[in-house]
PDB file of C-alpha atoms in Angstrom:
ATOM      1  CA  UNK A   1     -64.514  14.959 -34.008  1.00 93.00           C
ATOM      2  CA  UNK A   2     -62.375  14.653 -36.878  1.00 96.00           C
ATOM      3  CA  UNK A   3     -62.848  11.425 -38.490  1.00 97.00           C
ATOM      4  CA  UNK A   4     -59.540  10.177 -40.187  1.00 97.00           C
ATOM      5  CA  UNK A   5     -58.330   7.114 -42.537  1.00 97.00           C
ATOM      6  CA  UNK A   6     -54.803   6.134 -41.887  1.00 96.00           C
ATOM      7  CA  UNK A   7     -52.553   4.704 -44.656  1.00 96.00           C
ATOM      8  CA  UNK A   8     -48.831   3.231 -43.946  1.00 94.00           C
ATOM      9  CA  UNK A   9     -47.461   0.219 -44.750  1.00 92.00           C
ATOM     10  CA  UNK A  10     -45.211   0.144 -41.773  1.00 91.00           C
ATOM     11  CA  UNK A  11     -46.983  -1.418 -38.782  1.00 91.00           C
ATOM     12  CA  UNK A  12     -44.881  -0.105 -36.317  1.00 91.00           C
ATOM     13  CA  UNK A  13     -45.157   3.820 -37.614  1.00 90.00           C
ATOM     14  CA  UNK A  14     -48.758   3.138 -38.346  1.00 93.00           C
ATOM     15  CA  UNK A  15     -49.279   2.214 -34.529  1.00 92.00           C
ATOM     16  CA  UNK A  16     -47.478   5.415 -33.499  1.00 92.00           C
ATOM     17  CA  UNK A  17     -49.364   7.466 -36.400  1.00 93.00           C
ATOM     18  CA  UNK A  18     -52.716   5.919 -34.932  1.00 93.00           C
ATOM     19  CA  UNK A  19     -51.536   6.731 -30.653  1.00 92.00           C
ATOM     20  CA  UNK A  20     -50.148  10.270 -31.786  1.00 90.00           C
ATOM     21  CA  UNK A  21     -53.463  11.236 -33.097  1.00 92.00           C
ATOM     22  CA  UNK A  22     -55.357   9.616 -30.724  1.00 90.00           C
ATOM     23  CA  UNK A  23     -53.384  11.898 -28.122  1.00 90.00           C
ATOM     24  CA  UNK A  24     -55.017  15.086 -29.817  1.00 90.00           C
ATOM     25  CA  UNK A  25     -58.623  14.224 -28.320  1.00 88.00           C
ATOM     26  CA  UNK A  26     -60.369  15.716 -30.939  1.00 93.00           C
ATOM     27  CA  UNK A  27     -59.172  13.163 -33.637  1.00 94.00           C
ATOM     28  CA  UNK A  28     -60.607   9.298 -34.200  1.00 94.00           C
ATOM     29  CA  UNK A  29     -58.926   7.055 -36.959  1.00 95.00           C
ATOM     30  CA  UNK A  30     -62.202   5.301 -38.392  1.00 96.00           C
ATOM     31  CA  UNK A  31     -59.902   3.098 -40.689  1.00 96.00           C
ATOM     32  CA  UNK A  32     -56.357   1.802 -41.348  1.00 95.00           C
ATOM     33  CA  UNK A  33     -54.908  -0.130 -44.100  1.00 96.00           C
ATOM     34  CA  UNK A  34     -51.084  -0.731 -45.181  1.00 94.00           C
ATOM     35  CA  UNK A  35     -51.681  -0.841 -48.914  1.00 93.00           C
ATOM     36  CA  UNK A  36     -52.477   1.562 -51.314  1.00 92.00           C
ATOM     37  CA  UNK A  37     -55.332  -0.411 -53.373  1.00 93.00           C
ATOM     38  CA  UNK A  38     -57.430  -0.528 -49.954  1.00 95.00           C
ATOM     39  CA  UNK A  39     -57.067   3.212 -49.446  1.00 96.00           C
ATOM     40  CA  UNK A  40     -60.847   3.834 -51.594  1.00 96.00           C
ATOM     41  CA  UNK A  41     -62.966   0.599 -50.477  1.00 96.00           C
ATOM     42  CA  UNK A  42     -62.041   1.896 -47.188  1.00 96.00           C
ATOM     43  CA  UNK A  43     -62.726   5.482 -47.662  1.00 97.00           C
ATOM     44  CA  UNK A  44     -66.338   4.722 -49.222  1.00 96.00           C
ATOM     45  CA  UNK A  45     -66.951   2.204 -45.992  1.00 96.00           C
ATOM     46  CA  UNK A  46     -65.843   4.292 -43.491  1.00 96.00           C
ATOM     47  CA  UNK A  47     -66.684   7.923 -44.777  1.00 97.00           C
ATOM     48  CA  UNK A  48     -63.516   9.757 -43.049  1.00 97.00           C
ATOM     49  CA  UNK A  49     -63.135  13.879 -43.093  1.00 97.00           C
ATOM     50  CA  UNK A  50     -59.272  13.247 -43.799  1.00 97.00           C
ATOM     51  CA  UNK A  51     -57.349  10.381 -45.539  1.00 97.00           C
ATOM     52  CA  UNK A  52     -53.206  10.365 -43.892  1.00 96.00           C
ATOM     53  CA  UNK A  53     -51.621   8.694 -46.443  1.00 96.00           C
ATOM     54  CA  UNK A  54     -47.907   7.635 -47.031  1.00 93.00           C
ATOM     55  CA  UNK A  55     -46.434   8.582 -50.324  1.00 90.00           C
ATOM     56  CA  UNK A  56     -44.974   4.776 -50.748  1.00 87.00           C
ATOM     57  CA  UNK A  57     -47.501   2.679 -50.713  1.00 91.00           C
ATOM     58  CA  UNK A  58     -47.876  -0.698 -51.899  1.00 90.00           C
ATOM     59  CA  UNK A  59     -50.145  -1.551 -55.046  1.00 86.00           C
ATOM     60  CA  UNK A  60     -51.395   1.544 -55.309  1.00 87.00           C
ATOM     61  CA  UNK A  61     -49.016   4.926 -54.207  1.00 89.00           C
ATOM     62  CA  UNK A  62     -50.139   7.660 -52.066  1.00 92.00           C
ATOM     63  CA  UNK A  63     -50.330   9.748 -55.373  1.00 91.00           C
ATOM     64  CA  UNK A  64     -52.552   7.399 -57.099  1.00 92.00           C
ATOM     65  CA  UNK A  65     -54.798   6.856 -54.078  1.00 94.00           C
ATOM     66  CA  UNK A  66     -55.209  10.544 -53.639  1.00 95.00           C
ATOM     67  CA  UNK A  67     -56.365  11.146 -57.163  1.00 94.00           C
ATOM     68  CA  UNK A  68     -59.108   8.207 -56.765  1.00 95.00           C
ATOM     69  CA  UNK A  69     -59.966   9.673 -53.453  1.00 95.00           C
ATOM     70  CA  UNK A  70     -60.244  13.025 -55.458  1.00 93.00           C
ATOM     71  CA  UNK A  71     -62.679  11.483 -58.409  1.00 94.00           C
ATOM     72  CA  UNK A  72     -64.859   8.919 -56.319  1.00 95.00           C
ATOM     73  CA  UNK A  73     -64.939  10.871 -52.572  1.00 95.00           C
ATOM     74  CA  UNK A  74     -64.155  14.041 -53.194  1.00 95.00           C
ATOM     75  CA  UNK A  75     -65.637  15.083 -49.550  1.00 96.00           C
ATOM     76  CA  UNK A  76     -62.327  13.323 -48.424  1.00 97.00           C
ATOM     77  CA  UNK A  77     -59.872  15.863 -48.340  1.00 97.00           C
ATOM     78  CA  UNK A  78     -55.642  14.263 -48.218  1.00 97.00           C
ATOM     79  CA  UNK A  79     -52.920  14.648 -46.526  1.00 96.00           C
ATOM     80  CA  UNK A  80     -49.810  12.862 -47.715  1.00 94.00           C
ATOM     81  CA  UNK A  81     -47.033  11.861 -45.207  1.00 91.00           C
ATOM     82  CA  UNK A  82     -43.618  11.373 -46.802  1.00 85.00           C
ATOM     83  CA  UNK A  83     -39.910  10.406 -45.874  1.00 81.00           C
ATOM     84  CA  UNK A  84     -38.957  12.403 -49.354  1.00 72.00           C
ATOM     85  CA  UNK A  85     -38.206  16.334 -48.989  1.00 69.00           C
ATOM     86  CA  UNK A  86     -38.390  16.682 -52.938  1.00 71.00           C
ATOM     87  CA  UNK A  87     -40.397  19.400 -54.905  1.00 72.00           C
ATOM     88  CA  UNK A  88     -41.550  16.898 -57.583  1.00 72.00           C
ATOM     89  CA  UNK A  89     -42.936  14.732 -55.284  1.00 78.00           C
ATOM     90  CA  UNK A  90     -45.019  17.349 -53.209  1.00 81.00           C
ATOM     91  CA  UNK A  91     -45.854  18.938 -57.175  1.00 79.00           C
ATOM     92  CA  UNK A  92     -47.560  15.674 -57.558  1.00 82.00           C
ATOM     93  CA  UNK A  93     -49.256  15.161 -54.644  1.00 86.00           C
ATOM     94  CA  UNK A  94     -50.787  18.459 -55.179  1.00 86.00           C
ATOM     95  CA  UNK A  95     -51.357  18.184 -58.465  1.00 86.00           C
ATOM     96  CA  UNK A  96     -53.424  15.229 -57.603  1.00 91.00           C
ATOM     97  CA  UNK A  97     -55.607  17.066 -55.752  1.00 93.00           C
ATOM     98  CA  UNK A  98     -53.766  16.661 -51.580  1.00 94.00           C
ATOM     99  CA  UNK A  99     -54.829  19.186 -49.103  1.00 95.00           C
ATOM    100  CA  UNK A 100     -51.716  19.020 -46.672  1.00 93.00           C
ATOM    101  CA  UNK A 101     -47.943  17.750 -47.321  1.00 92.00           C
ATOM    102  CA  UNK A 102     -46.215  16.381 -44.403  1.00 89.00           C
ATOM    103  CA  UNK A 103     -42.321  15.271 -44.526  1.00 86.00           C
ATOM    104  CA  UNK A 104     -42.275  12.223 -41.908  1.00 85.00           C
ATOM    105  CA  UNK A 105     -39.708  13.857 -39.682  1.00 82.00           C
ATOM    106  CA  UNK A 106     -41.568  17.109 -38.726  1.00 83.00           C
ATOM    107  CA  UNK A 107     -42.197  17.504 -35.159  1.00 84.00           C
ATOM    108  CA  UNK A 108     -44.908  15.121 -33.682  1.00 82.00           C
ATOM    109  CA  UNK A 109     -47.618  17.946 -32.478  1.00 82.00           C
ATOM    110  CA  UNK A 110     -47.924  19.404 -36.252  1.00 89.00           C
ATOM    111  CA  UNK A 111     -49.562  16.110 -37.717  1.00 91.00           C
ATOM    112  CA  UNK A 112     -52.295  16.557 -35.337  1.00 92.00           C
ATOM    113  CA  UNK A 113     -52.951  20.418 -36.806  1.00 93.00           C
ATOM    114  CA  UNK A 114     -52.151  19.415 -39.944  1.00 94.00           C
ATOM    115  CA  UNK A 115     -54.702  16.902 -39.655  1.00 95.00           C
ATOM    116  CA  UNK A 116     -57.101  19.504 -37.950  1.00 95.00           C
ATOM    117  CA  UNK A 117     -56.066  22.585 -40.767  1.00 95.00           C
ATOM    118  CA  UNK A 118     -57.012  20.462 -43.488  1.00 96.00           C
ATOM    119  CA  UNK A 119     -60.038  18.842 -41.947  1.00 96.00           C
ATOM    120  CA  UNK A 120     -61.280  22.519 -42.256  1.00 95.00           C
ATOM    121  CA  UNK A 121     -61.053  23.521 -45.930  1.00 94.00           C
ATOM    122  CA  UNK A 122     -56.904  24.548 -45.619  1.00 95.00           C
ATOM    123  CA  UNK A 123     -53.888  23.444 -47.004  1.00 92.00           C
ATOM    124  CA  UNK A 124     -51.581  22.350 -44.611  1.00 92.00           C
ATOM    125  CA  UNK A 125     -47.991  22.251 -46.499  1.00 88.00           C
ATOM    126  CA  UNK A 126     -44.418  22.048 -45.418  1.00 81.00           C
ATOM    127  CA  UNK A 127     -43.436  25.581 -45.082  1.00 79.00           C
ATOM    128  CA  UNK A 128     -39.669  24.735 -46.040  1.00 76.00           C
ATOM    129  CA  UNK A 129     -40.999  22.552 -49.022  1.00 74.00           C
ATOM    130  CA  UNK A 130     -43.497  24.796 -49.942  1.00 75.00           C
ATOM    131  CA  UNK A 131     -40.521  27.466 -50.104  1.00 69.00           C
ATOM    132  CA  UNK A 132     -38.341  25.723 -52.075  1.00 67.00           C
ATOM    133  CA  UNK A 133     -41.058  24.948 -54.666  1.00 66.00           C
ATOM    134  CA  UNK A 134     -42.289  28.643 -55.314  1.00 63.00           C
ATOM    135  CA  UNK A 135     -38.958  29.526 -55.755  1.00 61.00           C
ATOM    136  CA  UNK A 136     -37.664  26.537 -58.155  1.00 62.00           C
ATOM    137  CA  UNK A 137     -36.697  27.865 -61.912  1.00 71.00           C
ATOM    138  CA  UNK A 138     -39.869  26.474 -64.302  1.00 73.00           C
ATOM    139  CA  UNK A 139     -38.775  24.168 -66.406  1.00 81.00           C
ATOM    140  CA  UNK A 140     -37.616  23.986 -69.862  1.00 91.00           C
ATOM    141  CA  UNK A 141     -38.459  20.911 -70.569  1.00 90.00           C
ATOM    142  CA  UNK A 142     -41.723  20.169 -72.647  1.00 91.00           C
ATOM    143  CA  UNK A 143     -44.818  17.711 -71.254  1.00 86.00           C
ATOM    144  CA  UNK A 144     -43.217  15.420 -74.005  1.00 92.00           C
ATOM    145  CA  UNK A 145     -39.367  15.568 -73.411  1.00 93.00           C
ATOM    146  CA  UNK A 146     -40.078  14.997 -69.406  1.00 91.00           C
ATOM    147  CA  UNK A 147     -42.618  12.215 -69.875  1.00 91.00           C
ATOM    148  CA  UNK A 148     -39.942  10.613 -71.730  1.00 94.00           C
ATOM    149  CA  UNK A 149     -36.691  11.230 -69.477  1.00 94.00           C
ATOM    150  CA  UNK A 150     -39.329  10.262 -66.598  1.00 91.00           C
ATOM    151  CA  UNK A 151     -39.970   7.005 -67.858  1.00 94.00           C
ATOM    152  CA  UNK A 152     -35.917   6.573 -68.761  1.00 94.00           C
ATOM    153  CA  UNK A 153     -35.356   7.531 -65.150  1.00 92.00           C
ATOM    154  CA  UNK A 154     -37.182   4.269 -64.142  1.00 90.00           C
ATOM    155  CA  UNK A 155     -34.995   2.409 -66.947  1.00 92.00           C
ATOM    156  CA  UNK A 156     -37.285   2.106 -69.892  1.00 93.00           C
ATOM    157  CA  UNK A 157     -35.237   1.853 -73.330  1.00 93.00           C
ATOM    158  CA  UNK A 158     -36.408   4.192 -76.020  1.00 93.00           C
ATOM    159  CA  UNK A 159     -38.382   1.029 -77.474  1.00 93.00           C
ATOM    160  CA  UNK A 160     -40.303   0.953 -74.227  1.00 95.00           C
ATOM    161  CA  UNK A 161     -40.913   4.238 -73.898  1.00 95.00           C
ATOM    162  CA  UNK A 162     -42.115   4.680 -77.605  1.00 94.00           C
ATOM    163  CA  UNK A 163     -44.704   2.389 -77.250  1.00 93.00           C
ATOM    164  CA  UNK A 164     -45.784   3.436 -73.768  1.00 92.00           C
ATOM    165  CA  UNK A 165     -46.206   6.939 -75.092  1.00 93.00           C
ATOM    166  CA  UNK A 166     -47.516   5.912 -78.439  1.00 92.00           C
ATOM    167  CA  UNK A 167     -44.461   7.322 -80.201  1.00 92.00           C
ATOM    168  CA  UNK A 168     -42.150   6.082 -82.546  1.00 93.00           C
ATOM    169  CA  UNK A 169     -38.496   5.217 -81.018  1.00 91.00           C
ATOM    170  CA  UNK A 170     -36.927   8.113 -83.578  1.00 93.00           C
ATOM    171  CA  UNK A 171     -39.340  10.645 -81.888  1.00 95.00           C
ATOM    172  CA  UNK A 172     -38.787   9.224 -78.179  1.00 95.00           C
ATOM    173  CA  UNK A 173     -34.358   9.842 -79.686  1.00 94.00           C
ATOM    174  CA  UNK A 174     -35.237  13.193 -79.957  1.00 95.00           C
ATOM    175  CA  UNK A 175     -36.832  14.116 -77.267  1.00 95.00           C
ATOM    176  CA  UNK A 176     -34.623  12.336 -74.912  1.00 96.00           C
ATOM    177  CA  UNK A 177     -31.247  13.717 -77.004  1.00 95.00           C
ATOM    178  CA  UNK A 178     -33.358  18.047 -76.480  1.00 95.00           C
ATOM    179  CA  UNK A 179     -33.832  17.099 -72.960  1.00 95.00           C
ATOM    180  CA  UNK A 180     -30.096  16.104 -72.510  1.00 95.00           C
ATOM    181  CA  UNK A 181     -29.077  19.196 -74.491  1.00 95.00           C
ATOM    182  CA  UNK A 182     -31.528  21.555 -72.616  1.00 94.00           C
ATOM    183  CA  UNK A 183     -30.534  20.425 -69.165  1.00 94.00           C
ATOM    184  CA  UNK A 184     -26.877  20.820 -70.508  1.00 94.00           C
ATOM    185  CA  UNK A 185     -25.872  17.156 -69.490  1.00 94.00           C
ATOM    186  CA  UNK A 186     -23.264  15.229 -70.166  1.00 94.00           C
ATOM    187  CA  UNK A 187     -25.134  11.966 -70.408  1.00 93.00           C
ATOM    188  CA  UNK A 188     -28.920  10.912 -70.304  1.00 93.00           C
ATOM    189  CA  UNK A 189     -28.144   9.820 -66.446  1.00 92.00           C
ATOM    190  CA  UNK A 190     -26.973  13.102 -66.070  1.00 94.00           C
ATOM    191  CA  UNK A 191     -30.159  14.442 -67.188  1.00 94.00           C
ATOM    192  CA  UNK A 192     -31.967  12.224 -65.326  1.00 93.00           C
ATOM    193  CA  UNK A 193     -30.368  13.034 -62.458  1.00 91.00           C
ATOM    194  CA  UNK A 194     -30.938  16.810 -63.062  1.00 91.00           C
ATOM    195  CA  UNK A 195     -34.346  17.193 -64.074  1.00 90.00           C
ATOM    196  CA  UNK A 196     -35.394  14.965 -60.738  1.00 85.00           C
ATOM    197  CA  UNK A 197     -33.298  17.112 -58.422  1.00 80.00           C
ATOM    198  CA  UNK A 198     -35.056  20.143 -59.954  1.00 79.00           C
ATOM    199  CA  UNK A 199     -38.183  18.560 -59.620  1.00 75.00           C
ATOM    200  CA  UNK A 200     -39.227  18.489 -63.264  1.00 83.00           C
ATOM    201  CA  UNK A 201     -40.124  14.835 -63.373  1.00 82.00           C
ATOM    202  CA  UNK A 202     -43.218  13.209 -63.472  1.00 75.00           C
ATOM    203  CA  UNK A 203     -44.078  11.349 -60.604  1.00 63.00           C
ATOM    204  CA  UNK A 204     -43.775   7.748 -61.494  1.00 61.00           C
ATOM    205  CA  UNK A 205     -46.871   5.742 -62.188  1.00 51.00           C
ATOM    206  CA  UNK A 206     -47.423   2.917 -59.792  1.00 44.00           C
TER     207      UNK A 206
END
């Protein structure tokens, strides 16, 4: 029996989350919560093979939780359910250490072997996401440049960003002005809105 955690803030998909994988037989959710800072006290109580977490969750975000799950339970593999088909996002969730990647609207019988592929030792990814992520251009951008057009994308000022990155606001100028040239935008929107499309943004911190 695969024992599994279940994270989504929305009772009503939670419920139907909780009866689809009931269904499989061979599946028990141990645990449920609806926000994001429970997702570890419950892991540690309960002890589940698999945490099924949603990407937007409150306090906490799927991404976050996965990374504690990753540090402080480490026997507790992830699979991240989303309602966002977007490269950066599934880049991060792997990046912070997720076993499986699961867009919400995928056909109900492939949570249940998603559940069961990762509950094994296997990644258990989109096939359509995973597709368009191999083949994605790398990006030009450096670790600096997209830190910095990440945080403007969630409306920091140069100011802001400068002291959340321990730069000075010149420095933050310039790497936000090579970003907009690289990405050959007309504005810092327009970068914004090109470097997230391409997936070259940082997932935002919670």
């Amino acid at each position: 029996m695969v024992r599994v955690l279940l994270a989504e803030d929305m009772h009503l998909v939670r419920g139907a989350l909780r009866a689809l994988l009931a269904e499989a037989g061979d599946i028990e959710v141990v645990a449920e919560t609806g926000h994001g800072d429970q997702v570890v006290p419950s892991a540690l109580a309960h002890r589940p093979d698999v945490a099924v977490l949603d990407v937007d969750l409150p306090g906490a975000d799927g991404i976050a939780a996965t990374a504690a799950l990753r540090e402080l339970l480490p026997e507790c593999r992830v699979l991240i359910l989303t309602a966002h088909r977007r490269v950066e996002v599934l880049r991060a969730a792997l990046a912070a250490g997720a076993a499986g990647f699961m867009p919400k609207d995928a056909p109900p019988d492939r949570l249940a072997d998603a559940v069961r592929q990762v509950a094994a030792g296997q990644r258990a990814v989109d096939p359509d996401l995973a597709a368009r992520a191999l083949t994605a251009p790398a990006s030009p951008l450096t670790e600096r440049e997209a830190q910095a057009l990440g945080l403007a994308a969630e409306g920091c000022e140069p100011r802001e960003i400068a002291q959340r990155l321990h730069l000075s606001a010149g420095t933050v100028r310039n790497y936000l002005a090579a970003a907009q040239i690289k990405l050959d935008a007309r504005t810092r929107l327009d970068a914004v809105r090109i470097a997230r499309e391409a997936g070259w943004l940082p997932h935002p911190a919670s």
